[in-house]
PDB file of C-alpha atoms and ligand atoms in Angstrom:
ATOM      1  CA  MET A   1     116.429  61.518 108.872  1.00 58.00           C
ATOM      2  CA  SER A   2     118.953  63.452 110.927  1.00 61.00           C
ATOM      3  CA  SER A   3     119.221  63.524 114.668  1.00 64.00           C
ATOM      4  CA  ILE A   4     120.540  66.505 116.608  1.00 63.00           C
ATOM      5  CA  THR A   5     122.025  66.032 120.042  1.00 65.00           C
ATOM      6  CA  GLN A   6     123.050  68.742 122.502  1.00 61.00           C
ATOM      7  CA  PRO A   7     126.818  68.766 123.002  1.00 67.00           C
ATOM      8  CA  PRO A   8     127.710  68.053 126.638  1.00 71.00           C
ATOM      9  CA  GLY A   9     127.699  71.197 128.743  1.00 74.00           C
ATOM     10  CA  ALA A  10     125.725  73.274 126.207  1.00 68.00           C
ATOM     11  CA  PRO A  11     123.263  75.661 127.851  1.00 68.00           C
ATOM     12  CA  VAL A  12     119.695  74.371 127.924  1.00 65.00           C
ATOM     13  CA  GLN A  13     117.581  76.529 125.594  1.00 64.00           C
ATOM     14  CA  PRO A  14     114.227  77.585 127.036  1.00 62.00           C
ATOM     15  CA  ARG A  15     111.439  76.028 124.957  1.00 74.00           C
ATOM     16  CA  ASP A  16     109.848  79.431 124.266  1.00 81.00           C
ATOM     17  CA  PRO A  17     112.062  82.428 125.043  1.00 85.00           C
ATOM     18  CA  MET A  18     109.218  84.872 124.301  1.00 90.00           C
ATOM     19  CA  ALA A  19     107.017  83.301 126.957  1.00 91.00           C
ATOM     20  CA  ALA A  20     109.453  84.466 129.650  1.00 94.00           C
ATOM     21  CA  ASP A  21     108.609  88.079 128.756  1.00 96.00           C
ATOM     22  CA  ILE A  22     104.841  87.608 129.024  1.00 97.00           C
ATOM     23  CA  ALA A  23     103.115  88.585 132.272  1.00 97.00           C
ATOM     24  CA  ARG A  24      99.716  87.203 131.270  1.00 97.00           C
ATOM     25  CA  ILE A  25      97.696  86.052 128.309  1.00 97.00           C
ATOM     26  CA  LEU A  26      94.746  88.363 127.750  1.00 98.00           C
ATOM     27  CA  ILE A  27      93.097  86.557 124.824  1.00 98.00           C
ATOM     28  CA  HIS A  28      93.994  82.959 124.019  1.00 98.00           C
ATOM     29  CA  ARG A  29      94.534  81.916 120.390  1.00 98.00           C
ATOM     30  CA  ASP A  30      91.515  79.574 120.588  1.00 98.00           C
ATOM     31  CA  GLN A  31      89.254  82.493 121.573  1.00 98.00           C
ATOM     32  CA  ILE A  32      90.693  84.538 118.689  1.00 98.00           C
ATOM     33  CA  GLU A  33      90.095  81.712 116.233  1.00 98.00           C
ATOM     34  CA  ALA A  34      86.462  81.337 117.319  1.00 98.00           C
ATOM     35  CA  ARG A  35      85.902  85.090 117.087  1.00 98.00           C
ATOM     36  CA  ASN A  36      87.532  85.224 113.627  1.00 98.00           C
ATOM     37  CA  GLN A  37      85.045  82.665 112.336  1.00 98.00           C
ATOM     38  CA  ALA A  38      82.128  84.732 113.654  1.00 98.00           C
ATOM     39  CA  LEU A  39      83.596  87.982 112.275  1.00 98.00           C
ATOM     40  CA  ALA A  40      84.086  86.417 108.840  1.00 98.00           C
ATOM     41  CA  ALA A  41      80.431  85.336 108.879  1.00 97.00           C
ATOM     42  CA  GLU A  42      79.385  88.914 109.802  1.00 97.00           C
ATOM     43  CA  ILE A  43      81.462  90.327 106.935  1.00 97.00           C
ATOM     44  CA  ALA A  44      80.239  87.733 104.434  1.00 97.00           C
ATOM     45  CA  ALA A  45      76.617  88.526 105.332  1.00 96.00           C
ATOM     46  CA  VAL A  46      77.157  92.196 104.414  1.00 97.00           C
ATOM     47  CA  TYR A  47      78.773  91.581 101.008  1.00 97.00           C
ATOM     48  CA  ASN A  48      77.129  88.363  99.864  1.00 91.00           C
ATOM     49  CA  GLY A  49      75.400  88.956  96.540  1.00 88.00           C
ATOM     50  CA  ASP A  50      76.920  92.437  96.070  1.00 91.00           C
ATOM     51  CA  SER A  51      78.147  92.641  92.469  1.00 91.00           C
ATOM     52  CA  ALA A  52      80.771  95.349  93.160  1.00 95.00           C
ATOM     53  CA  GLY A  53      84.114  93.723  93.939  1.00 95.00           C
ATOM     54  CA  LEU A  54      85.477  93.506  97.476  1.00 97.00           C
ATOM     55  CA  THR A  55      88.939  94.795  98.417  1.00 98.00           C
ATOM     56  CA  LEU A  56      90.453  94.301 101.850  1.00 98.00           C
ATOM     57  CA  VAL A  57      93.045  96.872 102.916  1.00 98.00           C
ATOM     58  CA  PRO A  58      95.251  95.480 105.704  1.00 98.00           C
ATOM     59  CA  ILE A  59      97.321  98.071 107.549  1.00 97.00           C
ATOM     60  CA  LEU A  60     100.842  96.642 107.718  1.00 96.00           C
ATOM     61  CA  SER A  61     102.484  95.267 109.710  1.00 93.00           C
ATOM     62  CA  GLY A  62     100.270  94.758 112.756  1.00 96.00           C
ATOM     63  CA  SER A  63      97.302  93.288 110.889  1.00 98.00           C
ATOM     64  CA  ILE A  64      99.069  90.483 109.014  1.00 97.00           C
ATOM     65  CA  ILE A  65      98.272  87.589 111.352  1.00 98.00           C
ATOM     66  CA  PHE A  66      94.659  88.690 111.865  1.00 98.00           C
ATOM     67  CA  LEU A  67      94.229  89.200 108.111  1.00 98.00           C
ATOM     68  CA  ALA A  68      95.681  85.796 107.229  1.00 98.00           C
ATOM     69  CA  ASP A  69      93.383  83.979 109.667  1.00 98.00           C
ATOM     70  CA  LEU A  70      90.289  86.067 108.929  1.00 98.00           C
ATOM     71  CA  ILE A  71      90.332  85.830 105.130  1.00 98.00           C
ATOM     72  CA  ARG A  72      90.655  82.066 105.166  1.00 98.00           C
ATOM     73  CA  HIS A  73      87.202  81.994 106.761  1.00 98.00           C
ATOM     74  CA  LEU A  74      85.763  84.428 104.174  1.00 96.00           C
ATOM     75  CA  PRO A  75      83.857  82.613 101.419  1.00 93.00           C
ATOM     76  CA  LEU A  76      83.978  85.623  99.053  1.00 94.00           C
ATOM     77  CA  LYS A  77      86.016  86.618  96.007  1.00 95.00           C
ATOM     78  CA  MET A  78      88.250  89.437  97.131  1.00 96.00           C
ATOM     79  CA  LYS A  79      91.399  91.409  96.375  1.00 97.00           C
ATOM     80  CA  LEU A  80      94.007  92.888  98.703  1.00 97.00           C
ATOM     81  CA  ALA A  81      95.403  96.421  98.632  1.00 97.00           C
ATOM     82  CA  LEU A  82      98.277  97.049 101.034  1.00 96.00           C
ATOM     83  CA  VAL A  83      99.117 100.133 103.027  1.00 95.00           C
ATOM     84  CA  GLN A  84     101.821 100.539 105.663  1.00 94.00           C
ATOM     85  CA  ILE A  85     101.631 103.079 108.431  1.00 91.00           C
ATOM     86  CA  SER A  86     104.193 103.565 111.169  1.00 85.00           C
ATOM     87  CA  THR A  87     102.740 104.730 114.479  1.00 78.00           C
ATOM     88  CA  TYR A  88     105.226 103.717 117.147  1.00 61.00           C
ATOM     89  CA  PRO A  89     108.717 104.199 115.754  1.00 54.00           C
ATOM     90  CA  GLY A  90     111.408 102.358 117.736  1.00 49.00           C
ATOM     91  CA  LYS A  91     110.510 101.554 121.303  1.00 49.00           C
ATOM     92  CA  ALA A  92     108.061 104.398 121.806  1.00 51.00           C
ATOM     93  CA  THR A  93     104.596 103.450 122.970  1.00 55.00           C
ATOM     94  CA  SER A  94     103.100 106.939 123.024  1.00 56.00           C
ATOM     95  CA  PRO A  95     101.565 107.703 119.659  1.00 54.00           C
ATOM     96  CA  ARG A  96     103.076 110.276 117.317  1.00 66.00           C
ATOM     97  CA  LYS A  97     101.646 111.415 114.026  1.00 78.00           C
ATOM     98  CA  PRO A  98     101.296 108.305 111.838  1.00 85.00           C
ATOM     99  CA  ARG A  99     103.729 108.139 108.907  1.00 88.00           C
ATOM    100  CA  THR A 100     102.779 106.523 105.591  1.00 88.00           C
ATOM    101  CA  VAL A 101     105.566 104.045 104.825  1.00 89.00           C
ATOM    102  CA  LEU A 102     103.839 102.361 101.865  1.00 87.00           C
ATOM    103  CA  ALA A 103     101.154 104.272  99.966  1.00 86.00           C
ATOM    104  CA  LEU A 104      97.957 102.425  99.155  1.00 90.00           C
ATOM    105  CA  SER A 105      98.480  99.810  96.442  1.00 88.00           C
ATOM    106  CA  GLY A 106      95.729  97.878  94.656  1.00 89.00           C
ATOM    107  CA  GLU A 107      92.187  98.538  93.431  1.00 94.00           C
ATOM    108  CA  VAL A 108      89.700 100.395  95.619  1.00 96.00           C
ATOM    109  CA  THR A 109      87.813 102.764  93.259  1.00 97.00           C
ATOM    110  CA  ASP A 110      84.133 101.743  92.883  1.00 97.00           C
ATOM    111  CA  ARG A 111      84.737  98.686  95.040  1.00 97.00           C
ATOM    112  CA  ASN A 112      83.525  97.720  98.499  1.00 98.00           C
ATOM    113  CA  VAL A 113      86.496  98.294 100.777  1.00 98.00           C
ATOM    114  CA  VAL A 114      87.154  96.816 104.219  1.00 98.00           C
ATOM    115  CA  VAL A 115      90.141  98.211 106.099  1.00 98.00           C
ATOM    116  CA  VAL A 116      91.694  95.631 108.425  1.00 98.00           C
ATOM    117  CA  ASP A 117      93.769  96.671 111.426  1.00 98.00           C
ATOM    118  CA  ASP A 118      95.026  95.010 114.571  1.00 98.00           C
ATOM    119  CA  ILE A 119      93.817  97.604 117.081  1.00 97.00           C
ATOM    120  CA  LEU A 120      91.877 100.839 117.343  1.00 96.00           C
ATOM    121  CA  ASP A 121      93.590 102.952 119.961  1.00 93.00           C
ATOM    122  CA  SER A 122      93.592 106.754 119.466  1.00 92.00           C
ATOM    123  CA  GLY A 123      92.193 106.355 115.919  1.00 94.00           C
ATOM    124  CA  ARG A 124      94.937 108.429 114.284  1.00 93.00           C
ATOM    125  CA  THR A 125      96.062 105.583 112.023  1.00 94.00           C
ATOM    126  CA  LEU A 126      92.593 104.692 110.792  1.00 96.00           C
ATOM    127  CA  ARG A 127      91.636 108.335 110.286  1.00 95.00           C
ATOM    128  CA  GLN A 128      94.627 108.733 107.960  1.00 94.00           C
ATOM    129  CA  VAL A 129      93.927 105.504 106.055  1.00 96.00           C
ATOM    130  CA  HIS A 130      90.211 106.313 105.686  1.00 96.00           C
ATOM    131  CA  ALA A 131      91.089 109.714 104.172  1.00 95.00           C
ATOM    132  CA  MET A 132      93.550 108.075 101.759  1.00 95.00           C
ATOM    133  CA  ILE A 133      90.924 105.582 100.580  1.00 97.00           C
ATOM    134  CA  ARG A 134      88.064 108.118 100.298  1.00 97.00           C
ATOM    135  CA  GLN A 135      90.158 110.137  97.825  1.00 96.00           C
ATOM    136  CA  ARG A 136      89.978 107.108  95.509  1.00 97.00           C
ATOM    137  CA  ARG A 137      86.161 106.991  95.647  1.00 98.00           C
ATOM    138  CA  PRO A 138      85.333 103.473  96.825  1.00 98.00           C
ATOM    139  CA  LYS A 139      81.736 102.253  96.503  1.00 98.00           C
ATOM    140  CA  SER A 140      81.653 101.704 100.274  1.00 98.00           C
ATOM    141  CA  LEU A 141      84.143 101.836 103.137  1.00 98.00           C
ATOM    142  CA  ARG A 142      84.001  99.748 106.303  1.00 98.00           C
ATOM    143  CA  THR A 143      86.568  98.727 108.904  1.00 98.00           C
ATOM    144  CA  ALA A 144      87.412  95.561 110.817  1.00 98.00           C
ATOM    145  CA  VAL A 145      89.690  95.578 113.867  1.00 98.00           C
ATOM    146  CA  LEU A 146      90.722  92.693 116.052  1.00 98.00           C
ATOM    147  CA  LEU A 147      90.905  94.853 119.182  1.00 98.00           C
ATOM    148  CA  ARG A 148      89.403  98.140 120.314  1.00 97.00           C
ATOM    149  CA  LYS A 149      90.195 100.219 123.389  1.00 95.00           C
ATOM    150  CA  PRO A 150      86.748 101.755 123.850  1.00 90.00           C
ATOM    151  CA  SER A 151      87.888 104.188 126.530  1.00 90.00           C
ATOM    152  CA  LYS A 152      90.044 105.926 123.899  1.00 87.00           C
ATOM    153  CA  ALA A 153      88.302 105.243 120.561  1.00 81.00           C
ATOM    154  CA  PRO A 154      87.142 108.581 119.083  1.00 89.00           C
ATOM    155  CA  PRO A 155      83.565 108.936 117.787  1.00 88.00           C
ATOM    156  CA  ASP A 156      84.677 110.200 114.345  1.00 91.00           C
ATOM    157  CA  VAL A 157      86.468 106.928 113.500  1.00 93.00           C
ATOM    158  CA  PRO A 158      83.731 104.352 113.001  1.00 91.00           C
ATOM    159  CA  VAL A 159      84.567 100.657 113.002  1.00 96.00           C
ATOM    160  CA  ASP A 160      82.044  98.134 111.747  1.00 98.00           C
ATOM    161  CA  PHE A 161      83.507  94.775 112.759  1.00 98.00           C
ATOM    162  CA  VAL A 162      85.249  94.401 116.157  1.00 98.00           C
ATOM    163  CA  GLY A 163      86.867  91.262 117.524  1.00 98.00           C
ATOM    164  CA  PHE A 164      87.275  92.217 121.189  1.00 98.00           C
ATOM    165  CA  ASP A 165      86.975  95.317 123.348  1.00 97.00           C
ATOM    166  CA  ILE A 166      89.877  95.543 125.799  1.00 97.00           C
ATOM    167  CA  ASP A 167      90.976  97.826 128.638  1.00 96.00           C
ATOM    168  CA  ASP A 168      93.495 100.565 127.934  1.00 94.00           C
ATOM    169  CA  LEU A 169      96.525  98.251 128.161  1.00 94.00           C
ATOM    170  CA  PHE A 170      99.561  97.904 125.926  1.00 96.00           C
ATOM    171  CA  VAL A 171      99.305  94.430 124.383  1.00 97.00           C
ATOM    172  CA  VAL A 172     101.542  92.324 122.134  1.00 97.00           C
ATOM    173  CA  GLY A 173     101.213  89.107 120.151  1.00 98.00           C
ATOM    174  CA  TYR A 174      99.052  87.934 117.265  1.00 98.00           C
ATOM    175  CA  GLY A 175     100.599  90.634 115.058  1.00 98.00           C
ATOM    176  CA  LEU A 176     100.941  93.357 117.698  1.00 97.00           C
ATOM    177  CA  ASP A 177     104.470  94.372 118.560  1.00 96.00           C
ATOM    178  CA  LEU A 178     106.769  96.197 120.887  1.00 95.00           C
ATOM    179  CA  ASN A 179     109.767  97.475 118.928  1.00 93.00           C
ATOM    180  CA  ASP A 180     108.815  94.976 116.182  1.00 93.00           C
ATOM    181  CA  HIS A 181     109.054  91.966 118.533  1.00 95.00           C
ATOM    182  CA  TYR A 182     106.354  89.529 119.733  1.00 97.00           C
ATOM    183  CA  ARG A 183     104.268  89.687 116.519  1.00 97.00           C
ATOM    184  CA  ASN A 184     104.618  85.890 116.278  1.00 96.00           C
ATOM    185  CA  TYR A 185     103.468  85.218 119.851  1.00 96.00           C
ATOM    186  CA  PRO A 186     100.229  83.319 119.205  1.00 96.00           C
ATOM    187  CA  HIS A 187      98.073  84.923 121.917  1.00 98.00           C
ATOM    188  CA  VAL A 188      97.249  88.556 122.728  1.00 98.00           C
ATOM    189  CA  ALA A 189      99.248  89.214 125.876  1.00 97.00           C
ATOM    190  CA  VAL A 190     100.598  91.738 128.358  1.00 97.00           C
ATOM    191  CA  LEU A 191     104.363  92.042 128.928  1.00 97.00           C
ATOM    192  CA  HIS A 192     106.147  92.195 132.273  1.00 97.00           C
ATOM    193  CA  ARG A 193     106.158  95.750 133.529  1.00 95.00           C
ATOM    194  CA  GLU A 194     109.976  96.100 133.400  1.00 95.00           C
ATOM    195  CA  LEU A 195     110.000  95.398 129.642  1.00 94.00           C
ATOM    196  CA  MET A 196     107.736  98.329 128.928  1.00 82.00           C
ATOM    197  CA  PRO A 197     109.664 101.418 127.837  1.00 68.00           C
TER     198      PRO A 197
HETATM  199  P1  LIG B 201      96.060 104.516 116.868  1.00 52.02           P
HETATM  200  O1  LIG B 201      96.537 105.215 115.640  1.00 52.02           O
HETATM  201  O2  LIG B 201      96.432 105.243 118.137  1.00 52.02           O
HETATM  202  O3  LIG B 201      94.607 104.093 116.845  1.00 52.02           O
HETATM  203  O4  LIG B 201      96.914 103.207 116.995  1.00 52.02           O
HETATM  204  C1  LIG B 201      96.792 102.221 116.095  1.00 52.02           C
HETATM  205  C2  LIG B 201      98.118 101.561 115.833  1.00 52.02           C
HETATM  206  O5  LIG B 201      99.034 101.690 116.928  1.00 52.02           O
HETATM  207  C3  LIG B 201      97.859 100.105 115.649  1.00 52.02           C
HETATM  208  O6  LIG B 201      97.776  99.802 114.283  1.00 52.02           O
HETATM  209  C4  LIG B 201      99.021  99.463 116.334  1.00 52.02           C
HETATM  210  O7  LIG B 201     100.035  99.217 115.395  1.00 52.02           O
HETATM  211  C5  LIG B 201      99.539 100.451 117.324  1.00 52.02           C
HETATM  212  N1  LIG B 201      99.070 100.146 118.698  1.00 52.02           N
HETATM  213  C6  LIG B 201      98.092 100.777 119.397  1.00 52.02           C
HETATM  214  N2  LIG B 201      97.904 100.212 120.601  1.00 52.02           N
HETATM  215  C7  LIG B 201      98.803  99.176 120.667  1.00 52.02           C
HETATM  216  C8  LIG B 201      99.081  98.183 121.669  1.00 52.02           C
HETATM  217  O8  LIG B 201      98.477  98.087 122.755  1.00 52.02           O
HETATM  218  N3  LIG B 201     100.079  97.301 121.362  1.00 52.02           N
HETATM  219  C9  LIG B 201     100.768  97.326 120.183  1.00 52.02           C
HETATM  220  N4  LIG B 201     100.518  98.231 119.218  1.00 52.02           N
HETATM  221  C10 LIG B 201      99.539  99.148 119.449  1.00 52.02           C
HETATM  222 MG1  LIG B 202      99.974  98.890 113.397  1.00 52.02          MG
END
C-alpha cells in the first residue's frame, strides 16, 4: 500500500472541478438509472421471441454512457454497429449539417435495428442515420433516445423509446458534451451561463 501526502503549501485541489461549472442538475443519475431499467424492459418486450437478430446502432460519441448502462439491463442477444456523426464541431452549439465521421459498421441487413442516441434536438442527426440504415434494408428500424426536446423534435423523425422529455435547454453530462467536455459528469446538467459560447 502506498500513501500520498500533499506537500506543504501545495494548492488544495477541488474534489470535483467539473462540479464548479454546473449551474444545476436537471436529471440525477439515480433517476436515469431507474428510467434505463424501464426502457430496457420496454425494448425487451418488443423483441422478445423475434427470431431475426437484434443490432443496436449507437451514435458516437454522445450515446456511449447511455448505451453502456442501457444494454446491461437488456436480457437479449444483440450485436452493435457503430456510427459516428459530428453535429457541433468545436465550441459551436448551433447545429450545422451533420458530418459522418465513421460510416456505419456492423450487421444491420435483415435484422431488427435500434438506433441509440443521447438526445433528439432538431432531428438532423437521426434523419441522416436513419437514411444510412434504410439503404442496408434492415428488417425493422426503431430508435431510442435518452432525451428529447419536444418543442423542436420534427414529426418526420419518429422515436420509439424516450427516456425524458426536457425543455429546450443546452445540457451536458451523462455522455452529452460541450466542446467534448463534461461527458463523464454523471448527471444531466445545465452549465453556468458564462460558460456557454
Ligand atoms: P440534432 O441533430 O439537432 O437532433 O442534434 C442531435 C445531436 O446534437 C445529439 O446527438 C447531440 O450530440 C447534440 N446535441 C443536441 N442538443 C444538445 C445539448 O443540449 N447538449 C449537448 N449536445 C446536444
Ligand atoms: Mg451526439
